[in-house]
CSV table of C-alpha atoms in Angstrom, one decimal:
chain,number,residue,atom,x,y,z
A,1099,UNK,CA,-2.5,7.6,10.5
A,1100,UNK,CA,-0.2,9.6,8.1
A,1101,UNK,CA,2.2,10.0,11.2
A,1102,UNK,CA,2.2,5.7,10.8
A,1103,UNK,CA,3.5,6.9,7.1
A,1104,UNK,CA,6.3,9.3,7.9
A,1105,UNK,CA,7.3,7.3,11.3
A,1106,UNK,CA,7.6,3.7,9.9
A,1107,UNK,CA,6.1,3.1,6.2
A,1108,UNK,CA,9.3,5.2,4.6
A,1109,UNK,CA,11.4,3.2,6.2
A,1110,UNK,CA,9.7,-0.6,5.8
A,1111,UNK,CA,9.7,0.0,2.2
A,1112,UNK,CA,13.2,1.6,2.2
A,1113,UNK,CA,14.8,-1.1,4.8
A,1114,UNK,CA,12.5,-3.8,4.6
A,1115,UNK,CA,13.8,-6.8,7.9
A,1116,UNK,CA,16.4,-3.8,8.7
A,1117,UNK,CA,13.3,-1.1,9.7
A,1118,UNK,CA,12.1,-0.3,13.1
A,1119,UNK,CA,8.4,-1.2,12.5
A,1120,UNK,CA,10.4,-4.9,11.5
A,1121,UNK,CA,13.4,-4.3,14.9
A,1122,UNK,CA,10.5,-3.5,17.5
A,1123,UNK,CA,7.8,-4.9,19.3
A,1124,UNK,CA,4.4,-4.1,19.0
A,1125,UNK,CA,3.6,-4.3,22.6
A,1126,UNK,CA,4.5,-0.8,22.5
A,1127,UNK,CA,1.8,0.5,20.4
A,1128,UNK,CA,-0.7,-1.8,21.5
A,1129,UNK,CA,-3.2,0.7,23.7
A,1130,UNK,CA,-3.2,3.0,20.5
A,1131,UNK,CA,-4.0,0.1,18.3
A,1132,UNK,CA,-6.8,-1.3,20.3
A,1133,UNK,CA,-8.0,1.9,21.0
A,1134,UNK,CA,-8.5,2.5,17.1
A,1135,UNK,CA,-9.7,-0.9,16.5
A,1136,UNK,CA,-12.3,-0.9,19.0
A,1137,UNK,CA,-13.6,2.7,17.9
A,1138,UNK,CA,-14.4,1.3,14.5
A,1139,UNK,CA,-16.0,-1.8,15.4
A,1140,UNK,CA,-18.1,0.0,18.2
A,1141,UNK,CA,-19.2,2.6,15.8
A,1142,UNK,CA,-21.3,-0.1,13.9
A,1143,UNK,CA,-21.9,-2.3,17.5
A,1144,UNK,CA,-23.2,0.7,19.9
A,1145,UNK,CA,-25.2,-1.1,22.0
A,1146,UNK,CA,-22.8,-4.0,23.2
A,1147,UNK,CA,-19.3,-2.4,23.3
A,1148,UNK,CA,-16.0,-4.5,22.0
A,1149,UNK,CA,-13.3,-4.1,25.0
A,1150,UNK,CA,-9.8,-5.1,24.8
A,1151,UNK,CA,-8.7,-7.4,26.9
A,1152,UNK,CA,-5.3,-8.7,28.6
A,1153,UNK,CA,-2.8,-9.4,25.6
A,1154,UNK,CA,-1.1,-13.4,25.6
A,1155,UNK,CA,2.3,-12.9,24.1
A,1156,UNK,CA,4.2,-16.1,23.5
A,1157,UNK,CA,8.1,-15.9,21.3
A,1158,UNK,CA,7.3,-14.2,17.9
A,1159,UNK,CA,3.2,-14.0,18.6
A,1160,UNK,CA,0.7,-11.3,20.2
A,1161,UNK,CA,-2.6,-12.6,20.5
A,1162,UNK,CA,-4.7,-10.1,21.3
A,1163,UNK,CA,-8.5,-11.0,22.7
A,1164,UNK,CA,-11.3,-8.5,22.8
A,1165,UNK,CA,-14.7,-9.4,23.7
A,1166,UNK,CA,-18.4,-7.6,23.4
A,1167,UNK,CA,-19.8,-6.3,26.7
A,1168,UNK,CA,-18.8,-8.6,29.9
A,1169,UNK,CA,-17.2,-11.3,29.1
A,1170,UNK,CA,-13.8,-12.7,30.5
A,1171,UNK,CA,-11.0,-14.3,28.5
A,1172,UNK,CA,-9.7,-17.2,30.0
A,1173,UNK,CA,-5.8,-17.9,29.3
A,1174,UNK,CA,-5.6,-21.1,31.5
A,1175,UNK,CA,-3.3,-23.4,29.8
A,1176,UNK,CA,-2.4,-20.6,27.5
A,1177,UNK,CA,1.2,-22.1,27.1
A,1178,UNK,CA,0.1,-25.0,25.2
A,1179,UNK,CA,-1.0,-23.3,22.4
A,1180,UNK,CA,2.2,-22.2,21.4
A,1181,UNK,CA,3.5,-25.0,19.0
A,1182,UNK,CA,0.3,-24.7,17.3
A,1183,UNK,CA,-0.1,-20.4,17.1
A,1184,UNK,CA,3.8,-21.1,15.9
A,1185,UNK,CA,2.5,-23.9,13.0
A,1186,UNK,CA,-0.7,-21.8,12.3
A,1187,UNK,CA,0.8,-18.1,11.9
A,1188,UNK,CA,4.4,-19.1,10.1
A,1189,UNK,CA,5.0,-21.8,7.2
A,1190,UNK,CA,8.5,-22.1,5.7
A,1191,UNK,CA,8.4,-22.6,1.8
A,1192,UNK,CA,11.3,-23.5,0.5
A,1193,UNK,CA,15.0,-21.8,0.8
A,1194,UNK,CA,13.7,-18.4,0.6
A,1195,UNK,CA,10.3,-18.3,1.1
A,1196,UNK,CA,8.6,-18.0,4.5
A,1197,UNK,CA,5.2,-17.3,4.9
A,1198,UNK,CA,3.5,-15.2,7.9
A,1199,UNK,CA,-0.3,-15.3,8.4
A,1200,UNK,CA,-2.6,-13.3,10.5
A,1201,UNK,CA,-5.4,-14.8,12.2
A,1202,UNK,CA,-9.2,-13.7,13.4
A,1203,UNK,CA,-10.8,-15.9,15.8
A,1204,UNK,CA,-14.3,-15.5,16.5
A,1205,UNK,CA,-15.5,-17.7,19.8
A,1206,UNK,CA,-18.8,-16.4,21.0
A,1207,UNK,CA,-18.6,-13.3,22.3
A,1208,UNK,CA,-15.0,-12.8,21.8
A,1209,UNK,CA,-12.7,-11.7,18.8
A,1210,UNK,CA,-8.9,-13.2,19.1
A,1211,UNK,CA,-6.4,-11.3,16.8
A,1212,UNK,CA,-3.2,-13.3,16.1
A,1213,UNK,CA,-0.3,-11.8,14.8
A,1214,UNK,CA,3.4,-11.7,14.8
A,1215,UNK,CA,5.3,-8.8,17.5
A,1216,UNK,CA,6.4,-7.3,15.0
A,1217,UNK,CA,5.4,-3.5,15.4
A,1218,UNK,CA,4.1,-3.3,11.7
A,1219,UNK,CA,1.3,-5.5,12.2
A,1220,UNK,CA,0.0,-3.6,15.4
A,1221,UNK,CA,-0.2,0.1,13.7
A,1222,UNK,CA,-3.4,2.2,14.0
A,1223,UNK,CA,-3.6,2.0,10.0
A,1224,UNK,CA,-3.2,-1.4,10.3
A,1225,UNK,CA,-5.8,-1.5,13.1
A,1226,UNK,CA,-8.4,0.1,10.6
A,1227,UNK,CA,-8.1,-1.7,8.2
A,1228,UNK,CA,-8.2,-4.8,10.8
A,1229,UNK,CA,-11.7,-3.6,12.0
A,1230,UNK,CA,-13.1,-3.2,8.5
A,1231,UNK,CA,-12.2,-6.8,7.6
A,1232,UNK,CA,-13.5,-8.1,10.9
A,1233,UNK,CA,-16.9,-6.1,10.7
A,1234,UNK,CA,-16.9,-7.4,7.4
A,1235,UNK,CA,-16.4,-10.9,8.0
A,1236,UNK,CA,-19.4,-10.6,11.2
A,1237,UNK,CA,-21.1,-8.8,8.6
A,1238,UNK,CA,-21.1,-12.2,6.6
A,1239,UNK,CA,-21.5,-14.5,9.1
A,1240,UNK,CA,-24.7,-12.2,10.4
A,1241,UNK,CA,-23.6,-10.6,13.2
């Protein structure tokens, strides 16, 4: 986690947009992310593991499903959902305001994180804190 610091966190705040956690995809550090993600979540869930699952990618958007023990993740039709990820994840206030939303959603046996590409969202610190807001939102809804 501090090498998520010294590799990207000195620049976002130094560069902001012009950084390379802003300039890259997070498809590259996906496998770490999910690997950090599910270690947390599966520390508290022992019994019925969280796997990650095949990543959907559409323009600007990574969703990325896991699911508890078996289950499959079916992307048929997965296309169609792009207008409304797009109108769900980014709102435009204004001249200079643009706002970017994360989104958990929990169907069943699966969890569905949807984010922008941007490498910044998809860090392993990010994916801890990620996992402690997701076990505490099952945590709520009595999971």
């Amino acid at each position: 986690m501090i090498s998520d610091i010294v590799d990207y966190y000195r620049d976002l705040i130094r560069l902001g947009e012009d950084s390379s956690a802003m300039r890259q995809p997070g498809t590259l550090v996906l496998p770490a992310f999910n690997d950090v993600f599910t270690a947390r979540i599966n520390g508290v869930y022992k019994k019925n593991k969280l796997r990650a699952m095949e990543v959907q990618e559409w323009p600007g958007v990574i969703c990325q499903p896991y699911v508890f023990g078996k289950g499959t993740v079916d992307w048929t039709n997965a296309d169609e959902l792009k207008g409304k990820v797009d109108a769900l994840l980014k709102e435009k206030r204004g001249a200079g305001l643009n706002v970017t939303r994360i989104a958990r959603i929990y169907d069943g046996a699966c969890i569905y994180l949807l984010k922008p590409d941007r490498l910044r969202y998809w860090l392993r610190s990010i994916a801890l804190r990620d996992a402690d807001e997701t076990l505490a939102e099952m945590n709520e809804q009595g999971f």
